[in-house]
PDB file of N, CA and C in Angstrom:
ATOM      1  N   UNK A  62     -32.665 -25.134  -5.990  1.00 50.00           N
ATOM      2  CA  UNK A  62     -31.880 -24.378  -4.952  1.00 50.00           C
ATOM      3  C   UNK A  62     -30.599 -23.827  -5.944  1.00 50.00           C
ATOM      4  N   UNK A  63     -30.147 -22.474  -5.790  1.00 50.00           N
ATOM      5  CA  UNK A  63     -29.373 -21.881  -6.732  1.00 50.00           C
ATOM      6  C   UNK A  63     -28.074 -21.615  -5.744  1.00 50.00           C
ATOM      7  N   UNK A  64     -26.887 -22.028  -6.289  1.00 50.00           N
ATOM      8  CA  UNK A  64     -25.578 -21.692  -5.609  1.00 50.00           C
ATOM      9  C   UNK A  64     -25.037 -20.588  -6.177  1.00 50.00           C
ATOM     10  N   UNK A  65     -24.236 -19.784  -5.577  1.00 48.00           N
ATOM     11  CA  UNK A  65     -23.422 -18.612  -5.959  1.00 48.00           C
ATOM     12  C   UNK A  65     -21.961 -19.022  -5.550  1.00 48.00           C
ATOM     13  N   UNK A  66     -21.284 -18.977  -6.626  1.00 45.00           N
ATOM     14  CA  UNK A  66     -19.817 -19.141  -6.364  1.00 45.00           C
ATOM     15  C   UNK A  66     -19.070 -17.962  -6.366  1.00 45.00           C
ATOM     16  N   UNK A  67     -18.759 -17.450  -5.240  1.00 51.00           N
ATOM     17  CA  UNK A  67     -18.095 -16.021  -5.235  1.00 51.00           C
ATOM     18  C   UNK A  67     -16.455 -16.260  -5.454  1.00 51.00           C
ATOM     19  N   UNK A  68     -16.129 -15.550  -6.279  1.00 54.00           N
ATOM     20  CA  UNK A  68     -14.524 -15.557  -6.561  1.00 54.00           C
ATOM     21  C   UNK A  68     -13.831 -14.552  -5.691  1.00 54.00           C
ATOM     22  N   UNK A  69     -13.019 -14.818  -4.780  1.00 62.00           N
ATOM     23  CA  UNK A  69     -12.112 -13.900  -4.120  1.00 62.00           C
ATOM     24  C   UNK A  69     -10.901 -13.340  -4.738  1.00 62.00           C
ATOM     25  N   UNK A  70     -11.011 -12.074  -5.154  1.00 73.00           N
ATOM     26  CA  UNK A  70      -9.664 -11.595  -5.933  1.00 73.00           C
ATOM     27  C   UNK A  70      -8.955 -10.800  -5.034  1.00 73.00           C
ATOM     28  N   UNK A  71      -7.561 -11.137  -5.000  1.00 83.00           N
ATOM     29  CA  UNK A  71      -6.531 -10.611  -4.104  1.00 83.00           C
ATOM     30  C   UNK A  71      -6.140  -9.380  -4.731  1.00 83.00           C
ATOM     31  N   UNK A  72      -6.237  -8.265  -3.987  1.00 92.00           N
ATOM     32  CA  UNK A  72      -5.896  -7.063  -4.367  1.00 92.00           C
ATOM     33  C   UNK A  72      -4.964  -6.080  -3.619  1.00 92.00           C
ATOM     34  N   UNK A  73      -4.226  -5.252  -4.048  1.00 94.00           N
ATOM     35  CA  UNK A  73      -3.301  -4.506  -3.278  1.00 94.00           C
ATOM     36  C   UNK A  73      -3.657  -2.945  -3.850  1.00 94.00           C
ATOM     37  N   UNK A  74      -3.390  -1.884  -2.975  1.00 96.00           N
ATOM     38  CA  UNK A  74      -3.400  -0.486  -3.337  1.00 96.00           C
ATOM     39  C   UNK A  74      -1.827  -0.057  -3.354  1.00 96.00           C
ATOM     40  N   UNK A  75      -1.575   0.624  -4.577  1.00 96.00           N
ATOM     41  CA  UNK A  75      -0.263   1.174  -4.816  1.00 96.00           C
ATOM     42  C   UNK A  75      -0.298   2.798  -4.565  1.00 96.00           C
ATOM     43  N   UNK A  76       0.373   3.300  -3.652  1.00 97.00           N
ATOM     44  CA  UNK A  76       0.431   4.449  -3.298  1.00 97.00           C
ATOM     45  C   UNK A  76       1.731   5.369  -3.911  1.00 97.00           C
ATOM     46  N   UNK A  77       1.568   6.019  -4.847  1.00 95.00           N
ATOM     47  CA  UNK A  77       2.706   6.673  -5.282  1.00 95.00           C
ATOM     48  C   UNK A  77       3.186   8.071  -4.576  1.00 95.00           C
ATOM     49  N   UNK A  78       4.280   8.212  -4.742  1.00 94.00           N
ATOM     50  CA  UNK A  78       5.008   9.557  -3.997  1.00 94.00           C
ATOM     51  C   UNK A  78       4.541  11.042  -4.732  1.00 94.00           C
ATOM     52  N   UNK A  79       3.472  10.764  -5.393  1.00 94.00           N
ATOM     53  CA  UNK A  79       2.949  12.087  -6.315  1.00 94.00           C
ATOM     54  C   UNK A  79       1.583  12.388  -5.751  1.00 94.00           C
ATOM     55  N   UNK A  80       1.223  13.693  -5.978  1.00 95.00           N
ATOM     56  CA  UNK A  80      -0.159  14.031  -5.737  1.00 95.00           C
ATOM     57  C   UNK A  80      -1.072  13.729  -7.012  1.00 95.00           C
ATOM     58  N   UNK A  81      -2.231  13.819  -6.903  1.00 94.00           N
ATOM     59  CA  UNK A  81      -3.056  13.543  -8.171  1.00 94.00           C
ATOM     60  C   UNK A  81      -2.827  14.626  -9.176  1.00 94.00           C
ATOM     61  N   UNK A  82      -2.316  15.821  -8.827  1.00 95.00           N
ATOM     62  CA  UNK A  82      -2.021  16.729  -9.791  1.00 95.00           C
ATOM     63  C   UNK A  82      -0.494  16.851 -10.314  1.00 95.00           C
ATOM     64  N   UNK A  83       0.153  15.613  -9.947  1.00 93.00           N
ATOM     65  CA  UNK A  83       1.577  15.512 -10.340  1.00 93.00           C
ATOM     66  C   UNK A  83       2.698  15.922  -9.703  1.00 93.00           C
ATOM     67  N   UNK A  84       2.459  16.712  -8.547  1.00 95.00           N
ATOM     68  CA  UNK A  84       3.543  17.099  -7.562  1.00 95.00           C
ATOM     69  C   UNK A  84       4.376  16.236  -6.750  1.00 95.00           C
ATOM     70  N   UNK A  85       5.450  16.237  -6.579  1.00 95.00           N
ATOM     71  CA  UNK A  85       6.282  15.153  -5.927  1.00 95.00           C
ATOM     72  C   UNK A  85       5.825  15.518  -4.281  1.00 95.00           C
ATOM     73  N   UNK A  86       5.413  14.414  -3.668  1.00 95.00           N
ATOM     74  CA  UNK A  86       4.808  14.689  -2.142  1.00 95.00           C
ATOM     75  C   UNK A  86       6.298  14.585  -1.401  1.00 95.00           C
ATOM     76  N   UNK A  87       6.137  15.666  -0.386  1.00 93.00           N
ATOM     77  CA  UNK A  87       7.190  15.774   0.482  1.00 93.00           C
ATOM     78  C   UNK A  87       6.665  15.616   1.994  1.00 93.00           C
ATOM     79  N   UNK A  88       7.517  14.979   2.966  1.00 93.00           N
ATOM     80  CA  UNK A  88       8.938  14.741   3.051  1.00 93.00           C
ATOM     81  C   UNK A  88       9.255  13.586   2.111  1.00 93.00           C
ATOM     82  N   UNK A  89      10.316  13.315   1.459  1.00 90.00           N
ATOM     83  CA  UNK A  89      10.709  12.274   0.669  1.00 90.00           C
ATOM     84  C   UNK A  89      10.692  10.716   1.340  1.00 90.00           C
ATOM     85  N   UNK A  90      10.827  10.781   2.658  1.00 94.00           N
ATOM     86  CA  UNK A  90      10.744   9.553   3.312  1.00 94.00           C
ATOM     87  C   UNK A  90       9.433   9.120   3.978  1.00 94.00           C
ATOM     88  N   UNK A  91       8.386   9.538   3.369  1.00 95.00           N
ATOM     89  CA  UNK A  91       7.125   9.462   4.135  1.00 95.00           C
ATOM     90  C   UNK A  91       6.685   7.732   3.821  1.00 95.00           C
ATOM     91  N   UNK A  92       7.163   7.225   2.844  1.00 97.00           N
ATOM     92  CA  UNK A  92       6.878   5.780   2.476  1.00 97.00           C
ATOM     93  C   UNK A  92       7.418   4.939   3.578  1.00 97.00           C
ATOM     94  N   UNK A  93       8.742   5.140   3.873  1.00 95.00           N
ATOM     95  CA  UNK A  93       9.192   4.505   4.771  1.00 95.00           C
ATOM     96  C   UNK A  93       8.665   4.841   6.348  1.00 95.00           C
ATOM     97  N   UNK A  94       8.324   5.855   6.626  1.00 96.00           N
ATOM     98  CA  UNK A  94       7.797   6.204   7.735  1.00 96.00           C
ATOM     99  C   UNK A  94       6.571   5.475   8.237  1.00 96.00           C
ATOM    100  N   UNK A  95       5.596   5.547   7.126  1.00 97.00           N
ATOM    101  CA  UNK A  95       4.355   4.767   7.238  1.00 97.00           C
ATOM    102  C   UNK A  95       4.698   3.287   7.379  1.00 97.00           C
ATOM    103  N   UNK A  96       5.345   2.746   6.357  1.00 97.00           N
ATOM    104  CA  UNK A  96       5.649   1.417   6.415  1.00 97.00           C
ATOM    105  C   UNK A  96       6.225   0.773   7.570  1.00 97.00           C
ATOM    106  N   UNK A  97       7.074   1.551   8.342  1.00 96.00           N
ATOM    107  CA  UNK A  97       7.805   1.269   9.514  1.00 96.00           C
ATOM    108  C   UNK A  97       6.876   1.134  10.632  1.00 96.00           C
ATOM    109  N   UNK A  98       5.538   1.665  10.538  1.00 96.00           N
ATOM    110  CA  UNK A  98       4.540   1.724  11.540  1.00 96.00           C
ATOM    111  C   UNK A  98       4.234   0.289  11.799  1.00 96.00           C
ATOM    112  N   UNK A  99       4.329  -0.676  10.899  1.00 95.00           N
ATOM    113  CA  UNK A  99       3.681  -1.990  11.059  1.00 95.00           C
ATOM    114  C   UNK A  99       4.866  -2.932  10.851  1.00 95.00           C
ATOM    115  N   UNK A 100       6.202  -2.368  10.837  1.00 95.00           N
ATOM    116  CA  UNK A 100       7.353  -3.125  10.836  1.00 95.00           C
ATOM    117  C   UNK A 100       7.828  -3.599  12.170  1.00 95.00           C
ATOM    118  N   UNK A 101       8.722  -4.664  12.163  1.00 94.00           N
ATOM    119  CA  UNK A 101       9.392  -5.349  13.230  1.00 94.00           C
ATOM    120  C   UNK A 101      10.929  -5.603  12.954  1.00 94.00           C
ATOM    121  N   UNK A 102      11.466  -5.873  14.178  1.00 91.00           N
ATOM    122  CA  UNK A 102      12.851  -6.161  14.026  1.00 91.00           C
ATOM    123  C   UNK A 102      12.970  -7.681  13.941  1.00 91.00           C
ATOM    124  N   UNK A 103      13.660  -8.152  12.893  1.00 83.00           N
ATOM    125  CA  UNK A 103      13.813  -9.709  12.907  1.00 83.00           C
ATOM    126  C   UNK A 103      14.866 -10.123  13.489  1.00 83.00           C
ATOM    127  N   UNK A 104      15.334 -11.439  13.460  1.00 87.00           N
ATOM    128  CA  UNK A 104      16.427 -11.957  14.039  1.00 87.00           C
ATOM    129  C   UNK A 104      17.689 -11.627  13.768  1.00 87.00           C
ATOM    130  N   UNK A 105      17.712 -10.833  12.583  1.00 86.00           N
ATOM    131  CA  UNK A 105      18.936 -10.264  12.130  1.00 86.00           C
ATOM    132  C   UNK A 105      19.214  -8.979  12.565  1.00 86.00           C
ATOM    133  N   UNK A 106      18.340  -8.454  13.450  1.00 88.00           N
ATOM    134  CA  UNK A 106      18.252  -7.164  14.206  1.00 88.00           C
ATOM    135  C   UNK A 106      18.084  -6.034  12.968  1.00 88.00           C
ATOM    136  N   UNK A 107      17.641  -6.257  11.719  1.00 91.00           N
ATOM    137  CA  UNK A 107      17.185  -5.307  10.871  1.00 91.00           C
ATOM    138  C   UNK A 107      15.631  -5.282  10.991  1.00 91.00           C
ATOM    139  N   UNK A 108      15.077  -4.134  10.321  1.00 90.00           N
ATOM    140  CA  UNK A 108      13.840  -3.905  10.084  1.00 90.00           C
ATOM    141  C   UNK A 108      13.360  -4.731   9.068  1.00 90.00           C
ATOM    142  N   UNK A 109      12.008  -5.301   9.331  1.00 94.00           N
ATOM    143  CA  UNK A 109      11.236  -6.220   8.466  1.00 94.00           C
ATOM    144  C   UNK A 109       9.950  -5.607   8.364  1.00 94.00           C
ATOM    145  N   UNK A 110       9.714  -5.277   6.938  1.00 95.00           N
ATOM    146  CA  UNK A 110       8.315  -4.805   6.666  1.00 95.00           C
ATOM    147  C   UNK A 110       7.436  -5.955   6.602  1.00 95.00           C
ATOM    148  N   UNK A 111       6.087  -5.472   7.140  1.00 96.00           N
ATOM    149  CA  UNK A 111       4.935  -6.363   6.855  1.00 96.00           C
ATOM    150  C   UNK A 111       4.515  -6.438   5.404  1.00 96.00           C
ATOM    151  N   UNK A 112       4.065  -7.663   5.116  1.00 95.00           N
ATOM    152  CA  UNK A 112       3.614  -7.992   3.554  1.00 95.00           C
ATOM    153  C   UNK A 112       2.341  -7.209   3.464  1.00 95.00           C
ATOM    154  N   UNK A 113       1.595  -6.744   4.562  1.00 97.00           N
ATOM    155  CA  UNK A 113       0.491  -5.942   4.314  1.00 97.00           C
ATOM    156  C   UNK A 113       0.657  -4.482   4.094  1.00 97.00           C
ATOM    157  N   UNK A 114       1.798  -3.944   4.457  1.00 97.00           N
ATOM    158  CA  UNK A 114       2.075  -2.588   4.387  1.00 97.00           C
ATOM    159  C   UNK A 114       3.589  -2.443   4.210  1.00 97.00           C
ATOM    160  N   UNK A 115       4.114  -1.937   3.060  1.00 97.00           N
ATOM    161  CA  UNK A 115       5.497  -1.992   2.774  1.00 97.00           C
ATOM    162  C   UNK A 115       5.824  -1.190   1.606  1.00 97.00           C
ATOM    163  N   UNK A 116       7.070  -0.590   1.459  1.00 96.00           N
ATOM    164  CA  UNK A 116       7.699  -0.148   0.165  1.00 96.00           C
ATOM    165  C   UNK A 116       7.883  -1.023  -0.748  1.00 96.00           C
ATOM    166  N   UNK A 117       7.786  -0.740  -2.102  1.00 95.00           N
ATOM    167  CA  UNK A 117       8.341  -1.616  -3.070  1.00 95.00           C
ATOM    168  C   UNK A 117       8.315  -0.574  -4.275  1.00 95.00           C
ATOM    169  N   UNK A 118       9.177  -1.162  -5.369  1.00 93.00           N
ATOM    170  CA  UNK A 118       9.157  -0.705  -6.707  1.00 93.00           C
ATOM    171  C   UNK A 118       8.044  -0.942  -7.524  1.00 93.00           C
ATOM    172  N   UNK A 119       7.360   0.181  -8.269  1.00 88.00           N
ATOM    173  CA  UNK A 119       6.303  -0.100  -9.084  1.00 88.00           C
ATOM    174  C   UNK A 119       6.814   0.941 -10.150  1.00 88.00           C
ATOM    175  N   UNK A 120       6.818   0.331 -11.476  1.00 86.00           N
ATOM    176  CA  UNK A 120       7.208   1.136 -12.686  1.00 86.00           C
ATOM    177  C   UNK A 120       8.498   1.928 -12.470  1.00 86.00           C
ATOM    178  N   UNK A 121       9.422   1.352 -11.625  1.00 90.00           N
ATOM    179  CA  UNK A 121      10.709   2.224 -11.456  1.00 90.00           C
ATOM    180  C   UNK A 121      10.561   3.188 -10.245  1.00 90.00           C
ATOM    181  N   UNK A 122       9.481   3.456  -9.569  1.00 91.00           N
ATOM    182  CA  UNK A 122       9.308   4.359  -8.594  1.00 91.00           C
ATOM    183  C   UNK A 122       9.127   3.565  -7.246  1.00 91.00           C
ATOM    184  N   UNK A 123       9.508   4.385  -6.167  1.00 94.00           N
ATOM    185  CA  UNK A 123       9.338   3.720  -4.900  1.00 94.00           C
ATOM    186  C   UNK A 123       7.963   4.042  -4.441  1.00 94.00           C
ATOM    187  N   UNK A 124       7.147   3.182  -4.170  1.00 96.00           N
ATOM    188  CA  UNK A 124       5.753   3.307  -3.723  1.00 96.00           C
ATOM    189  C   UNK A 124       5.259   2.622  -2.261  1.00 96.00           C
ATOM    190  N   UNK A 125       4.231   2.927  -2.007  1.00 97.00           N
ATOM    191  CA  UNK A 125       3.836   2.136  -0.660  1.00 97.00           C
ATOM    192  C   UNK A 125       2.718   1.368  -1.063  1.00 97.00           C
ATOM    193  N   UNK A 126       2.835  -0.057  -0.676  1.00 97.00           N
ATOM    194  CA  UNK A 126       2.044  -1.134  -1.142  1.00 97.00           C
ATOM    195  C   UNK A 126       1.263  -1.453   0.230  1.00 97.00           C
ATOM    196  N   UNK A 127      -0.250  -1.450   0.035  1.00 97.00           N
ATOM    197  CA  UNK A 127      -0.970  -1.706   1.185  1.00 97.00           C
ATOM    198  C   UNK A 127      -1.895  -2.893   0.464  1.00 97.00           C
ATOM    199  N   UNK A 128      -1.889  -4.038   1.192  1.00 96.00           N
ATOM    200  CA  UNK A 128      -2.585  -5.265   0.833  1.00 96.00           C
ATOM    201  C   UNK A 128      -3.979  -5.192   1.413  1.00 96.00           C
ATOM    202  N   UNK A 129      -5.049  -5.281   0.642  1.00 94.00           N
ATOM    203  CA  UNK A 129      -6.389  -5.293   1.191  1.00 94.00           C
ATOM    204  C   UNK A 129      -6.802  -5.954   2.255  1.00 94.00           C
ATOM    205  N   UNK A 130      -5.885  -7.059   2.524  1.00 95.00           N
ATOM    206  CA  UNK A 130      -6.100  -7.781   3.704  1.00 95.00           C
ATOM    207  C   UNK A 130      -5.846  -6.971   5.294  1.00 95.00           C
ATOM    208  N   UNK A 131      -5.282  -5.905   5.061  1.00 96.00           N
ATOM    209  CA  UNK A 131      -4.914  -4.800   6.172  1.00 96.00           C
ATOM    210  C   UNK A 131      -6.110  -4.460   6.830  1.00 96.00           C
ATOM    211  N   UNK A 132      -7.196  -4.305   6.049  1.00 95.00           N
ATOM    212  CA  UNK A 132      -8.569  -3.721   6.474  1.00 95.00           C
ATOM    213  C   UNK A 132      -9.134  -4.801   7.404  1.00 95.00           C
ATOM    214  N   UNK A 133      -9.040  -6.108   7.231  1.00 94.00           N
ATOM    215  CA  UNK A 133      -9.368  -7.004   8.124  1.00 94.00           C
ATOM    216  C   UNK A 133      -8.493  -7.317   9.547  1.00 94.00           C
ATOM    217  N   UNK A 134      -7.285  -7.352   9.103  1.00 95.00           N
ATOM    218  CA  UNK A 134      -6.101  -7.634  10.227  1.00 95.00           C
ATOM    219  C   UNK A 134      -5.996  -6.393  11.201  1.00 95.00           C
ATOM    220  N   UNK A 135      -5.933  -5.303  10.459  1.00 96.00           N
ATOM    221  CA  UNK A 135      -5.866  -3.979  11.445  1.00 96.00           C
ATOM    222  C   UNK A 135      -6.602  -2.924  10.928  1.00 96.00           C
ATOM    223  N   UNK A 136      -7.914  -2.887  11.021  1.00 97.00           N
ATOM    224  CA  UNK A 136      -8.624  -1.895  10.416  1.00 97.00           C
ATOM    225  C   UNK A 136      -8.381  -0.444  10.794  1.00 97.00           C
ATOM    226  N   UNK A 137      -7.649  -0.154  12.031  1.00 97.00           N
ATOM    227  CA  UNK A 137      -7.332   1.172  12.505  1.00 97.00           C
ATOM    228  C   UNK A 137      -6.228   1.614  11.546  1.00 97.00           C
ATOM    229  N   UNK A 138      -5.224   0.720  11.335  1.00 97.00           N
ATOM    230  CA  UNK A 138      -4.055   1.049  10.382  1.00 97.00           C
ATOM    231  C   UNK A 138      -4.513   1.506   8.892  1.00 97.00           C
ATOM    232  N   UNK A 139      -5.298   0.412   8.609  1.00 97.00           N
ATOM    233  CA  UNK A 139      -6.042   0.720   7.227  1.00 97.00           C
ATOM    234  C   UNK A 139      -6.710   1.929   7.037  1.00 97.00           C
ATOM    235  N   UNK A 140      -7.457   2.320   8.127  1.00 97.00           N
ATOM    236  CA  UNK A 140      -8.031   3.789   7.933  1.00 97.00           C
ATOM    237  C   UNK A 140      -7.074   4.795   8.011  1.00 97.00           C
ATOM    238  N   UNK A 141      -5.903   4.735   8.980  1.00 97.00           N
ATOM    239  CA  UNK A 141      -5.125   5.756   9.012  1.00 97.00           C
ATOM    240  C   UNK A 141      -4.350   6.054   7.667  1.00 97.00           C
ATOM    241  N   UNK A 142      -3.993   5.049   6.974  1.00 97.00           N
ATOM    242  CA  UNK A 142      -3.278   5.096   5.861  1.00 97.00           C
ATOM    243  C   UNK A 142      -4.169   5.689   4.626  1.00 97.00           C
ATOM    244  N   UNK A 143      -5.459   5.174   4.639  1.00 97.00           N
ATOM    245  CA  UNK A 143      -6.404   5.601   3.513  1.00 97.00           C
ATOM    246  C   UNK A 143      -6.592   7.125   3.711  1.00 97.00           C
ATOM    247  N   UNK A 144      -6.748   7.486   5.151  1.00 97.00           N
ATOM    248  CA  UNK A 144      -6.996   8.972   5.315  1.00 97.00           C
ATOM    249  C   UNK A 144      -5.806   9.797   4.966  1.00 97.00           C
ATOM    250  N   UNK A 145      -4.606   9.178   5.209  1.00 97.00           N
ATOM    251  CA  UNK A 145      -3.515   9.902   4.736  1.00 97.00           C
ATOM    252  C   UNK A 145      -3.422  10.105   3.279  1.00 97.00           C
ATOM    253  N   UNK A 146      -3.833   9.052   2.505  1.00 97.00           N
ATOM    254  CA  UNK A 146      -3.814   9.378   1.175  1.00 97.00           C
ATOM    255  C   UNK A 146      -4.830  10.179   0.778  1.00 97.00           C
ATOM    256  N   UNK A 147      -6.162  10.228   1.221  1.00 97.00           N
ATOM    257  CA  UNK A 147      -7.223  11.143   0.808  1.00 97.00           C
ATOM    258  C   UNK A 147      -6.886  12.655   1.257  1.00 97.00           C
ATOM    259  N   UNK A 148      -6.351  12.786   2.362  1.00 97.00           N
ATOM    260  CA  UNK A 148      -6.071  14.049   2.751  1.00 97.00           C
ATOM    261  C   UNK A 148      -4.878  14.954   2.242  1.00 97.00           C
ATOM    262  N   UNK A 149      -3.960  14.077   1.623  1.00 96.00           N
ATOM    263  CA  UNK A 149      -2.776  14.762   0.955  1.00 96.00           C
ATOM    264  C   UNK A 149      -3.024  14.380  -0.542  1.00 96.00           C
ATOM    265  N   UNK A 150      -3.998  14.047  -1.181  1.00 97.00           N
ATOM    266  CA  UNK A 150      -4.301  13.808  -2.494  1.00 97.00           C
ATOM    267  C   UNK A 150      -3.257  13.009  -3.078  1.00 97.00           C
ATOM    268  N   UNK A 151      -2.816  11.940  -2.654  1.00 97.00           N
ATOM    269  CA  UNK A 151      -1.927  11.049  -3.210  1.00 97.00           C
ATOM    270  C   UNK A 151      -2.495  10.002  -4.286  1.00 97.00           C
ATOM    271  N   UNK A 152      -1.672   9.862  -5.157  1.00 96.00           N
ATOM    272  CA  UNK A 152      -2.114   9.135  -6.347  1.00 96.00           C
ATOM    273  C   UNK A 152      -2.066   7.533  -6.076  1.00 96.00           C
ATOM    274  N   UNK A 153      -3.293   6.887  -6.219  1.00 96.00           N
ATOM    275  CA  UNK A 153      -3.454   5.509  -5.634  1.00 96.00           C
ATOM    276  C   UNK A 153      -4.197   4.687  -6.874  1.00 96.00           C
ATOM    277  N   UNK A 154      -3.475   3.454  -6.889  1.00 94.00           N
ATOM    278  CA  UNK A 154      -3.968   2.734  -7.965  1.00 94.00           C
ATOM    279  C   UNK A 154      -4.146   1.453  -7.274  1.00 94.00           C
ATOM    280  N   UNK A 155      -5.374   0.663  -7.550  1.00 93.00           N
ATOM    281  CA  UNK A 155      -5.777  -0.736  -7.241  1.00 93.00           C
ATOM    282  C   UNK A 155      -5.157  -1.620  -8.010  1.00 93.00           C
ATOM    283  N   UNK A 156      -4.414  -2.611  -7.705  1.00 89.00           N
ATOM    284  CA  UNK A 156      -3.840  -3.560  -8.516  1.00 89.00           C
ATOM    285  C   UNK A 156      -4.198  -5.109  -8.001  1.00 89.00           C
ATOM    286  N   UNK A 157      -4.891  -5.758  -8.980  1.00 87.00           N
ATOM    287  CA  UNK A 157      -5.352  -7.181  -8.499  1.00 87.00           C
ATOM    288  C   UNK A 157      -4.508  -8.301  -9.085  1.00 87.00           C
ATOM    289  N   UNK A 158      -4.868  -9.462  -8.613  1.00 75.00           N
ATOM    290  CA  UNK A 158      -3.935 -10.647  -9.066  1.00 75.00           C
ATOM    291  C   UNK A 158      -3.333 -10.586 -10.490  1.00 75.00           C
ATOM    292  N   UNK A 159      -4.322 -10.288 -11.489  1.00 58.00           N
ATOM    293  CA  UNK A 159      -3.741 -10.231 -12.693  1.00 58.00           C
ATOM    294  C   UNK A 159      -2.801  -9.198 -13.239  1.00 58.00           C
ATOM    295  N   UNK A 160      -2.739  -8.142 -12.293  1.00 51.00           N
ATOM    296  CA  UNK A 160      -1.644  -7.045 -12.573  1.00 51.00           C
ATOM    297  C   UNK A 160      -0.570  -7.260 -11.728  1.00 51.00           C
ATOM    298  N   UNK A 161      -0.522  -8.099 -10.878  1.00 51.00           N
ATOM    299  CA  UNK A 161       0.718  -8.010  -9.864  1.00 51.00           C
ATOM    300  C   UNK A 161       1.994  -8.256 -10.357  1.00 51.00           C
ATOM    301  N   UNK A 162       2.091  -8.748 -11.452  1.00 54.00           N
ATOM    302  CA  UNK A 162       3.384  -8.922 -12.325  1.00 54.00           C
ATOM    303  C   UNK A 162       4.089  -7.854 -12.272  1.00 54.00           C
ATOM    304  N   UNK A 163       3.465  -6.603 -12.256  1.00 55.00           N
ATOM    305  CA  UNK A 163       4.335  -5.493 -12.768  1.00 55.00           C
ATOM    306  C   UNK A 163       4.740  -4.870 -11.089  1.00 55.00           C
ATOM    307  N   UNK A 164       4.472  -5.421 -10.170  1.00 57.00           N
ATOM    308  CA  UNK A 164       5.258  -5.058  -8.892  1.00 57.00           C
ATOM    309  C   UNK A 164       6.645  -5.443  -8.878  1.00 57.00           C
ATOM    310  N   UNK A 165       7.423  -4.730  -8.288  1.00 58.00           N
ATOM    311  CA  UNK A 165       8.841  -4.922  -8.095  1.00 58.00           C
ATOM    312  C   UNK A 165       9.810  -4.539  -9.473  1.00 58.00           C
ATOM    313  N   UNK A 166       9.087  -3.948 -10.472  1.00 51.00           N
ATOM    314  CA  UNK A 166       9.591  -3.752 -11.775  1.00 51.00           C
ATOM    315  C   UNK A 166      10.048  -2.017 -11.652  1.00 51.00           C
TER     316      UNK A 166
END
């Protein structure tokens, strides 16, 4: 009997505020608008972004971060964001565990 050990690699998608051809995407607050769709108000009465969909700095630029777990937790939201990226031809990079140290920089 042969056993297969499958390693689960945790990944995220980084969506930049630029199109694939290098143009800045407008409106400039699109990242916050999309991230707020899964945000809630915390006990401090401030908006708290979801760990699965949130704005973050990546290489000095504000980007939208989508955790791949969103596809399991909320498939409709995951599909909405991915369709938005595709339709607007936004630059997207997949970052897995070994590259996550670059997030927040």
